[in-house]
Coordinates of C-alpha atoms in Angstrom, one line a residue:
Chain A
M14 CA 3.6 -17.8 20.2
Y15 CA 0.8 -16.0 18.5
K16 CA 1.7 -17.4 15.0
E17 CA 0.1 -20.6 16.0
D18 CA -3.3 -18.9 15.8
F19 CA -2.7 -18.0 12.1
P20 CA -3.0 -20.9 9.6
F21 CA -0.8 -18.9 7.1
F22 CA 2.2 -19.5 9.2
K23 CA 1.6 -23.3 9.3
N24 CA 1.6 -23.4 5.5
T25 CA 4.6 -21.3 4.7
N26 CA 8.1 -20.5 6.0
T27 CA 7.8 -16.9 4.7
V28 CA 9.0 -14.2 7.1
Y29 CA 6.0 -11.9 6.8
L30 CA 6.8 -8.2 7.3
D31 CA 4.2 -6.6 5.0
N32 CA 1.6 -6.1 7.7
A33 CA 0.9 -2.5 6.6
A34 CA -0.4 -3.9 3.3
T35 CA -2.5 -6.5 4.9
T36 CA -2.4 -8.7 8.0
Q37 CA -2.7 -12.4 8.2
K38 CA -6.0 -13.8 9.5
P39 CA -6.4 -15.9 12.7
S40 CA -8.2 -19.2 12.3
I41 CA -11.2 -17.9 14.2
V42 CA -11.8 -15.3 11.5
I43 CA -11.5 -17.9 8.7
D44 CA -13.6 -20.4 10.6
K45 CA -16.4 -17.9 11.1
I46 CA -16.5 -17.1 7.4
V47 CA -16.7 -20.8 6.6
E48 CA -19.4 -21.2 9.3
Y49 CA -21.5 -18.4 7.7
Y50 CA -21.3 -19.9 4.3
T51 CA -21.8 -23.5 5.4
H52 CA -24.4 -23.1 8.3
F53 CA -26.4 -19.9 8.0
C54 CA -25.8 -18.3 4.6
A55 CA -28.7 -15.8 4.1
N56 CA -29.2 -12.2 3.4
T57 CA -29.5 -9.7 6.2
H58 CA -32.2 -7.2 7.2
R59 CA -34.7 -8.6 4.7
S60 CA -36.0 -12.1 5.3
N61 CA -37.5 -13.5 8.5
F62 CA -36.5 -17.1 8.5
G63 CA -34.1 -18.4 11.1
D64 CA -30.9 -18.3 9.2
A65 CA -31.6 -14.8 7.9
N66 CA -32.3 -13.7 11.5
R67 CA -29.0 -15.2 12.6
A68 CA -27.1 -13.6 9.8
T69 CA -28.6 -10.2 10.7
K70 CA -27.9 -10.7 14.4
E71 CA -24.2 -11.7 13.8
F72 CA -23.8 -8.8 11.2
E73 CA -25.1 -6.3 13.8
N74 CA -23.0 -7.9 16.5
T75 CA -19.9 -6.8 14.6
R76 CA -21.2 -3.2 14.6
N77 CA -21.6 -3.4 18.4
I78 CA -18.2 -4.9 18.9
L79 CA -16.6 -2.2 16.7
K80 CA -18.5 0.5 18.5
D81 CA -16.9 -0.6 21.8
F82 CA -13.5 -1.2 20.1
I83 CA -13.2 2.5 19.3
N84 CA -15.5 3.8 22.0
A85 CA -18.2 5.2 19.9
K86 CA -21.4 6.2 21.7
D87 CA -23.9 4.3 19.6
S88 CA -23.7 1.5 17.0
K89 CA -25.7 3.6 14.6
Q90 CA -22.5 5.7 14.2
I91 CA -20.7 2.7 12.6
I92 CA -21.3 2.5 8.8
F93 CA -19.8 -0.6 7.1
T94 CA -17.9 0.2 3.9
K95 CA -15.4 -1.7 1.7
G96 CA -12.5 -0.1 3.6
I97 CA -10.8 3.2 4.1
T98 CA -10.8 4.0 0.4
E99 CA -14.6 3.8 0.2
S100 CA -14.9 5.7 3.5
L101 CA -12.8 8.5 2.1
N102 CA -14.7 8.5 -1.2
L103 CA -18.0 8.6 0.7
I104 CA -16.9 11.7 2.6
A105 CA -15.4 13.3 -0.5
A106 CA -18.5 12.8 -2.5
T107 CA -21.0 13.9 0.2
F108 CA -20.2 15.9 3.3
A109 CA -17.1 17.5 1.9
K110 CA -19.0 19.2 -0.8
K111 CA -20.3 22.0 1.5
F112 CA -16.7 23.1 2.2
K113 CA -14.7 25.4 0.0
T114 CA -11.4 23.9 1.2
V115 CA -10.2 20.5 2.1
I116 CA -6.9 20.3 4.0
I117 CA -4.8 17.1 3.8
S118 CA -1.2 16.4 4.9
S119 CA 1.9 15.7 2.8
L120 CA 2.0 12.1 4.2
E121 CA -1.3 11.0 2.7
H122 CA -1.5 7.9 0.5
H123 CA -3.4 8.0 -2.8
S124 CA -6.7 7.1 -1.1
N125 CA -6.6 10.5 0.6
V126 CA -5.4 12.4 -2.4
T127 CA -7.2 11.2 -5.5
P128 CA -10.8 11.4 -4.1
W129 CA -10.3 15.1 -3.7
H130 CA -8.9 15.5 -7.2
M131 CA -11.9 13.5 -8.5
Q132 CA -14.1 16.1 -6.8
G133 CA -12.4 18.8 -8.8
R134 CA -10.1 20.0 -6.0
T135 CA -6.5 20.7 -6.9
L136 CA -3.7 22.2 -5.0
H137 CA -4.5 25.8 -3.8
D138 CA -7.9 25.5 -5.6
G139 CA -10.0 23.7 -3.1
L140 CA -7.2 21.6 -1.7
E141 CA -4.4 22.6 0.7
V142 CA -1.6 20.5 2.0
V143 CA 0.1 20.7 5.4
N144 CA 3.9 20.6 5.2
I145 CA 5.9 18.0 7.0
K146 CA 9.1 18.6 8.9
D147 CA 12.4 17.0 8.1
N148 CA 11.8 14.1 10.4
L149 CA 8.4 13.6 8.6
E150 CA 6.4 15.0 11.6
F151 CA 3.2 17.0 11.0
D152 CA 3.9 20.7 10.9
Y153 CA 1.3 22.0 13.4
E154 CA 2.3 25.6 12.8
H155 CA 1.7 25.4 9.1
F156 CA -1.5 23.5 9.7
E157 CA -2.8 26.4 11.9
E158 CA -1.8 28.9 9.3
L159 CA -3.8 27.0 6.7
L160 CA -6.8 26.8 9.1
K161 CA -6.6 30.6 9.9
A162 CA -6.6 31.3 6.1
N163 CA -9.3 28.8 5.5
P164 CA -11.7 28.5 8.4
N165 CA -14.7 26.2 8.1
S166 CA -12.8 23.6 6.1
L167 CA -12.7 19.9 6.0
V168 CA -9.5 18.4 7.3
S169 CA -8.7 14.8 6.1
V170 CA -5.5 13.3 7.6
T171 CA -4.1 9.9 8.3
H172 CA -3.6 8.8 11.9
V173 CA -0.4 6.8 11.0
S174 CA 1.4 7.1 7.7
N175 CA 1.0 4.1 5.4
A176 CA 4.4 4.7 3.8
F177 CA 6.6 5.7 6.8
G178 CA 4.7 4.8 10.0
T179 CA 4.8 8.4 11.3
R180 CA 2.1 8.9 13.9
H181 CA 0.1 12.1 14.0
D182 CA -1.2 13.6 17.2
I183 CA -4.9 13.4 16.1
K184 CA -6.2 14.8 19.4
K185 CA -4.2 18.0 18.8
I186 CA -5.1 18.1 15.1
A187 CA -8.8 17.7 16.0
Q188 CA -8.6 20.5 18.6
L189 CA -7.0 22.9 16.1
T190 CA -9.5 21.8 13.5
H191 CA -12.5 22.6 15.7
K192 CA -11.0 25.9 16.9
Y193 CA -11.4 27.1 13.3
D194 CA -15.0 25.8 12.9
S195 CA -13.7 23.0 10.7
Y196 CA -14.4 19.2 10.7
I197 CA -12.0 16.3 10.7
M198 CA -11.9 13.0 8.8
V199 CA -9.2 10.5 9.9
D200 CA -7.8 7.7 7.9
A201 CA -7.2 5.0 10.6
A202 CA -6.1 2.2 8.3
Q203 CA -2.7 1.9 10.0
S204 CA -3.8 2.7 13.6
V205 CA -6.6 0.8 15.1
A206 CA -4.8 -2.6 15.0
H207 CA -1.7 -1.1 16.7
F208 CA -2.9 0.9 19.7
K209 CA -6.0 1.9 21.7
V210 CA -8.2 4.3 19.9
D211 CA -11.0 6.3 21.6
V212 CA -12.9 8.4 19.1
Q213 CA -14.7 10.4 21.8
D214 CA -11.4 11.3 23.5
L215 CA -9.8 12.2 20.1
D216 CA -12.9 14.2 19.3
V217 CA -12.8 13.3 15.6
D218 CA -15.8 13.8 13.3
F219 CA -15.2 10.9 11.0
Y220 CA -12.9 7.9 11.5
G221 CA -12.4 5.4 8.7
M222 CA -11.0 1.9 9.2
S223 CA -9.9 -1.1 7.1
G224 CA -10.8 -4.6 8.3
H225 CA -8.1 -6.4 6.5
K226 CA -5.4 -4.4 8.2
T227 CA -6.9 -5.3 11.5
Y228 CA -6.7 -9.2 11.1
G229 CA -10.1 -9.2 9.5
P230 CA -11.2 -10.2 5.9
T231 CA -10.5 -8.1 2.9
G232 CA -13.3 -5.9 1.4
V233 CA -14.6 -4.8 4.8
G234 CA -14.1 -1.6 6.6
A235 CA -16.1 1.0 8.6
L236 CA -16.7 4.7 8.9
Y237 CA -17.4 6.2 12.3
V238 CA -19.5 9.3 12.3
K239 CA -19.9 11.7 15.2
E240 CA -23.5 11.4 16.4
E241 CA -24.5 15.0 15.8
L242 CA -23.2 14.8 12.2
L243 CA -25.3 11.8 11.2
K244 CA -28.2 14.0 10.2
E245 CA -25.9 16.2 8.1
L246 CA -24.1 13.3 6.3
P247 CA -25.8 12.9 2.9
V248 CA -26.6 9.5 1.4
Y249 CA -23.8 8.2 -0.8
Q250 CA -25.4 5.4 -2.8
T251 CA -29.0 4.2 -2.6
G252 CA -30.7 0.9 -3.3
G253 CA -31.8 -2.2 -1.5
A254 CA -31.8 -2.1 2.3
T255 CA -31.5 1.7 2.5
I256 CA -35.1 2.5 2.0
N257 CA -38.0 2.8 4.4
D258 CA -40.7 3.4 1.8
V259 CA -40.6 4.0 -1.9
N260 CA -43.1 4.8 -4.5
F261 CA -42.6 6.4 -7.9
E262 CA -43.0 9.9 -6.5
R263 CA -40.4 9.6 -3.7
S264 CA -38.0 7.5 -1.6
I265 CA -38.0 7.7 2.2
M266 CA -34.7 6.6 3.6
L267 CA -34.0 4.5 6.7
D268 CA -32.1 6.0 9.5
S269 CA -28.3 5.7 10.0
P270 CA -26.5 3.4 9.5
Y271 CA -28.7 1.5 7.1
K272 CA -29.2 4.4 4.7
Y273 CA -25.5 4.3 4.0
E274 CA -25.3 0.6 3.4
A275 CA -26.9 0.1 -0.1
G276 CA -27.2 -3.3 -1.5
T277 CA -26.1 -6.7 -0.1
Q278 CA -23.1 -6.1 2.1
N279 CA -20.0 -8.3 2.4
I280 CA -21.9 -10.3 5.1
A281 CA -19.3 -13.0 5.5
G282 CA -16.6 -10.4 5.7
V283 CA -18.4 -8.3 8.3
I284 CA -19.2 -11.3 10.4
G285 CA -15.6 -12.5 10.1
F286 CA -14.4 -9.1 11.2
S287 CA -16.2 -9.5 14.5
Q288 CA -13.9 -12.4 15.3
A289 CA -10.8 -10.4 14.4
L290 CA -11.9 -7.7 16.9
N291 CA -12.7 -10.3 19.5
Y292 CA -9.3 -11.8 19.0
L293 CA -7.6 -8.5 19.5
N294 CA -9.8 -7.8 22.6
N295 CA -8.8 -11.1 24.1
I296 CA -5.1 -10.4 23.7
G297 CA -5.6 -6.8 24.7
I298 CA -4.7 -3.9 22.4
E299 CA -2.3 -2.5 25.1
K300 CA -0.4 -5.8 25.0
V301 CA -0.4 -5.7 21.1
F302 CA 1.1 -2.2 21.4
E303 CA 3.7 -3.3 23.9
I304 CA 4.9 -6.3 21.7
E305 CA 5.0 -4.2 18.5
D306 CA 6.7 -1.3 20.2
E307 CA 9.5 -3.6 21.3
L308 CA 9.8 -5.3 17.9
Y309 CA 9.8 -1.9 16.2
K310 CA 12.6 -0.5 18.3
Y311 CA 14.6 -3.7 17.8
L312 CA 14.0 -3.4 14.0
H313 CA 15.1 0.2 14.0
N314 CA 18.2 -0.5 16.1
E315 CA 19.3 -3.4 13.8
L316 CA 18.7 -1.3 10.7
E317 CA 20.8 1.6 12.1
K318 CA 23.8 -0.8 12.2
I319 CA 23.7 -1.3 8.4
P320 CA 26.2 0.8 6.5
G321 CA 24.6 3.1 4.0
I322 CA 21.2 2.9 5.5
I323 CA 18.9 5.9 5.0
L324 CA 16.2 6.2 7.6
Y325 CA 13.5 8.9 7.2
N326 CA 12.0 9.2 10.6
N327 CA 13.1 8.4 14.1
V328 CA 11.7 5.7 16.3
S329 CA 9.9 8.0 18.7
N330 CA 7.4 9.4 16.2
A331 CA 6.5 6.2 14.3
I332 CA 4.8 2.9 14.7
G333 CA 4.3 -0.3 12.7
S334 CA 6.1 0.5 9.5
K335 CA 9.8 1.2 9.1
S336 CA 10.7 2.7 5.7
F337 CA 14.2 3.1 4.5
N338 CA 16.7 3.0 1.6
I339 CA 20.2 1.9 1.1
E340 CA 22.6 4.3 -0.6
S341 CA 23.0 3.7 -4.3
I342 CA 20.7 0.7 -4.3
N343 CA 17.3 0.5 -5.9
C344 CA 14.6 -0.4 -3.4
E345 CA 12.7 -2.7 -5.8
D346 CA 15.8 -4.7 -6.4
V347 CA 16.1 -5.3 -2.7
G348 CA 12.4 -6.3 -2.5
I349 CA 12.8 -8.8 -5.3
L350 CA 15.9 -10.5 -3.7
L351 CA 14.2 -10.6 -0.3
D352 CA 11.2 -12.3 -1.9
K353 CA 13.5 -15.0 -3.3
M354 CA 14.8 -15.5 0.3
H355 CA 11.1 -15.9 1.4
I356 CA 11.0 -12.6 3.2
A357 CA 7.9 -10.5 2.4
V358 CA 8.3 -6.8 2.6
R359 CA 7.1 -4.0 0.3
A360 CA 9.4 -2.0 -1.9
G361 CA 8.2 0.9 -4.0
H362 CA 6.2 4.1 -3.5
H363 CA 3.6 2.4 -1.2
C364 CA 0.7 4.3 -3.0
A365 CA 2.1 7.5 -1.6
Q366 CA 3.8 9.1 -4.6
P367 CA 3.4 12.7 -3.5
I368 CA 5.6 12.3 -0.4
M369 CA 8.1 10.2 -2.4
K370 CA 8.4 13.0 -4.9
K371 CA 8.8 15.5 -2.1
L372 CA 11.6 13.5 -0.7
N373 CA 13.0 13.1 -4.2
I374 CA 13.1 9.3 -4.1
D375 CA 11.5 6.6 -6.2
G376 CA 10.3 4.7 -3.2
T377 CA 11.5 2.8 -0.1
I378 CA 11.9 -0.6 1.4
R379 CA 9.2 -1.0 4.0
A380 CA 9.2 -3.6 6.7
S381 CA 6.0 -3.5 8.8
V382 CA 5.5 -5.5 12.0
A383 CA 2.6 -7.1 13.7
F384 CA 2.4 -8.6 17.2
Y385 CA 2.7 -12.1 15.8
N386 CA 6.2 -11.3 14.4
T387 CA 9.2 -12.2 16.5
K388 CA 12.8 -11.0 16.9
D389 CA 13.8 -14.1 14.9
D390 CA 11.7 -12.7 12.0
I391 CA 13.6 -9.5 12.2
D392 CA 17.0 -11.2 12.5
K393 CA 16.2 -13.2 9.3
F394 CA 15.1 -10.0 7.6
I395 CA 18.3 -8.2 8.5
E396 CA 20.4 -11.2 7.4
G397 CA 18.5 -11.3 4.1
L398 CA 18.9 -7.6 3.7
K399 CA 22.6 -7.8 4.2
K400 CA 22.9 -10.6 1.6
A401 CA 20.8 -8.5 -0.9
I402 CA 23.0 -5.5 -0.4
M403 CA 26.1 -7.7 -0.9
M404 CA 24.7 -8.9 -4.2
L405 CA 23.6 -5.5 -5.4
K406 CA 26.4 -3.2 -4.5
D407 CA 29.0 -2.5 -7.2
Chain B
M25 CA 23.1 -16.3 -35.4
I26 CA 20.4 -14.6 -33.3
E27 CA 19.0 -17.9 -32.3
N28 CA 22.5 -18.9 -31.1
K29 CA 22.7 -15.8 -28.9
I30 CA 19.4 -16.5 -27.3
E31 CA 20.2 -20.1 -26.8
E32 CA 23.5 -19.2 -25.2
I33 CA 21.8 -16.9 -22.7
K34 CA 19.1 -19.5 -22.0
D35 CA 21.8 -22.1 -21.4
D36 CA 23.6 -19.8 -18.9
L37 CA 20.4 -19.1 -17.0
E38 CA 19.5 -22.8 -16.9
I39 CA 22.7 -23.6 -15.1
F40 CA 21.3 -22.2 -11.8
D41 CA 19.1 -24.3 -9.6
D42 CA 17.3 -21.5 -7.7
D43 CA 16.0 -18.1 -8.6
L44 CA 18.3 -16.3 -6.2
Q45 CA 21.3 -17.6 -8.1
K46 CA 19.7 -16.7 -11.4
Y47 CA 19.2 -13.2 -10.1
E48 CA 22.9 -13.1 -8.9
Y49 CA 23.8 -14.0 -12.5
I50 CA 21.5 -11.3 -13.9
I51 CA 22.9 -8.7 -11.5
D52 CA 26.5 -9.6 -12.5
L53 CA 25.5 -9.2 -16.2
G54 CA 24.2 -5.7 -15.3
K55 CA 27.5 -4.8 -13.7
S56 CA 29.3 -5.6 -17.0
L57 CA 27.0 -3.2 -18.9
E58 CA 28.9 -0.3 -20.4
P59 CA 27.6 2.9 -18.6
L60 CA 25.5 5.2 -20.7
E61 CA 26.8 8.7 -21.0
E62 CA 25.0 11.1 -18.7
E63 CA 23.9 13.3 -21.6
H64 CA 21.7 10.4 -22.8
K65 CA 20.0 10.0 -19.4
K66 CA 17.1 12.4 -20.2
D67 CA 13.4 12.0 -20.1
E68 CA 13.0 11.6 -23.9
N69 CA 15.1 8.5 -23.8
L70 CA 13.2 6.8 -20.9
V71 CA 11.4 3.6 -21.8
Q72 CA 7.7 3.5 -21.0
G73 CA 6.4 0.6 -18.9
C74 CA 9.4 0.2 -16.6
T75 CA 8.8 0.7 -12.9
S76 CA 12.5 1.5 -12.7
K77 CA 14.2 4.0 -15.0
V78 CA 15.6 2.7 -18.2
W79 CA 17.2 5.0 -20.8
L80 CA 17.7 3.6 -24.3
V81 CA 19.4 5.2 -27.3
C82 CA 20.1 3.9 -30.8
E83 CA 22.7 4.7 -33.4
K84 CA 23.0 3.4 -36.9
E85 CA 26.5 2.2 -37.9
D86 CA 26.6 1.1 -41.6
D87 CA 23.4 -1.0 -41.9
K88 CA 23.3 -2.1 -38.2
L89 CA 21.6 -0.6 -35.2
I90 CA 23.7 -0.2 -32.1
F91 CA 21.7 0.1 -28.9
K92 CA 23.0 1.6 -25.6
A93 CA 21.0 1.6 -22.4
D94 CA 21.2 1.9 -18.7
S95 CA 19.0 1.7 -15.7
N96 CA 18.9 2.9 -12.1
A97 CA 18.1 -0.6 -10.9
A98 CA 20.7 -3.4 -10.8
I99 CA 18.4 -6.3 -11.8
V100 CA 16.9 -4.3 -14.7
K101 CA 20.5 -3.4 -15.8
G102 CA 21.1 -7.2 -16.1
L103 CA 17.9 -7.5 -18.2
V104 CA 19.1 -4.6 -20.3
K105 CA 22.4 -6.3 -20.9
I106 CA 20.5 -9.5 -22.1
L107 CA 18.4 -7.5 -24.5
L108 CA 21.4 -5.5 -25.9
T109 CA 23.3 -8.8 -26.3
I110 CA 20.4 -10.0 -28.4
Y111 CA 19.4 -6.9 -30.4
S112 CA 22.5 -4.7 -30.7
G113 CA 24.3 -5.1 -34.0
L114 CA 21.4 -6.4 -36.0
T115 CA 19.9 -4.7 -39.0
P116 CA 16.5 -3.0 -38.7
N117 CA 15.0 -5.8 -40.8
E118 CA 16.5 -8.5 -38.7
I119 CA 15.0 -6.9 -35.6
L120 CA 11.6 -6.5 -37.2
Q121 CA 11.5 -10.1 -38.3
M122 CA 12.4 -11.4 -34.8
D123 CA 9.9 -13.1 -32.6
K124 CA 9.0 -10.6 -29.9
Q125 CA 8.5 -13.3 -27.3
V126 CA 12.1 -13.2 -26.1
L127 CA 11.0 -13.2 -22.5
H128 CA 9.1 -16.4 -23.0
E129 CA 11.9 -17.9 -24.9
L130 CA 14.4 -17.2 -22.1
K131 CA 11.9 -18.5 -19.5
L132 CA 12.4 -15.2 -17.6
E133 CA 8.7 -14.9 -17.0
E134 CA 9.0 -17.5 -14.3
I135 CA 11.3 -15.3 -12.2
I136 CA 10.6 -11.7 -13.2
T137 CA 7.7 -9.9 -11.5
P138 CA 4.9 -8.8 -13.8
N139 CA 5.8 -5.2 -13.5
R140 CA 9.3 -5.9 -14.7
Q141 CA 8.1 -8.1 -17.5
S142 CA 6.1 -5.1 -18.8
G143 CA 9.3 -3.1 -18.5
V144 CA 11.2 -5.7 -20.7
Q145 CA 8.3 -5.6 -23.2
G146 CA 8.6 -1.8 -23.1
M147 CA 12.3 -2.0 -24.0
I148 CA 11.5 -4.5 -26.9
K149 CA 8.8 -2.2 -28.1
R150 CA 11.1 0.8 -28.2
I151 CA 13.8 -1.3 -29.9
N152 CA 11.3 -2.2 -32.6
E153 CA 10.2 1.4 -33.0
Y154 CA 13.8 2.3 -33.7
A155 CA 14.1 -0.5 -36.2
K156 CA 11.0 0.7 -38.0
A157 CA 12.3 4.2 -38.1
F158 CA 15.6 3.1 -39.5
A159 CA 14.3 0.4 -41.9

């Protein structure tokens, strides 16, 4: 039913189950981007003519919608970035520098591993990694041990694993983090589009999102910053639109969020993102969760019936992405054959090589659902998967 | 002779109307690949550029190079089989004189993902390195 809102599905017969990589865009998002470029294309926060004022107003409107979407207190707590990768790099290059230790989890994807390495932190030398249990759940006991040994650290963890769909209890992680005078940054790339997020209730310090995984345009994301930390968060990059007053002796920066948004932003993308959020609000995020939960359980149950299937986590602790392997079959071979059957999934390490290495596998086949998917999509996927297995097995 | 081998493979691949059938053929070719002895499946024999693992070894018999290879992926095994059919049994000079655009010649570029194309190029590069070493 919802597929009708997405032009992609009118133009293809592809069974699209790669939603963890990026989601399709509803026509209202695409139309808004076209509207900006064809009706009021102008730069924001600079000029005073009518179209520029409209562009600024619509740009800031997204900030307000996003503020409400995650229940931030104030729109100045929402900083636009290119996506979660830039949000993590921003924190790694600025706020994190005052902490001796950064604690991440074993389930992080490269975006929450390499920025720390780039800042000179390596395992047990500025970087600690929380173990995971056999069912890929966060090991809270080990986490507390690390915090005890390294109080006043920065914790940077994903809300939902990109590679496996495992969902962390962020509220519990945040409580433990603060108990040991530490701060928490959350990678929310795989969460905000799937279930209700309330940053005040979670009590997180930083929360980074990706627009394109939330039915919005690519190249747009946001970083939520807890209000009292705004004065402590250093500027990341400077330039146009960040400055209140400049002479050759000094620069006086604007207040948040503008001092963090140097240069001309992805205006069309930010404005388009507002429509993605409106679209989700209209459906209701609780409804989205309900649909996806049913699809996810159906997918899990159908996969369990396949002989030789290797599932890495159970259905109760995961959401969105289902990652698996088939005994004696290379995951990329399966991905290629499914592609030739017009079924789009991802096969490989999903930019999460550390966890793949820990599990001693090259990668997995990952089918990730969105609310616009149907049981029919899953049936076609399972049918294609069985055919691929038949072709590949000795 | 070499041209005939390439032409033969090309003809076989062109029989199939759709990519899935071509892949089925390639996978079946891989299934006919003689398994590589476990002792050769070590890091130093891994071919660079392959997303899947490919081990390639070479022996000189009289004046000819005999290649043996294997992969942990079925489709790549099929591609390995194609390359060994073309290259194994040639002299080093014959290999060095060959046009390296085999992938293009076989029209495999149309169906193989860019990652796997670079894997095939990696195998051809390694075969040529062996040929240079033995020339």
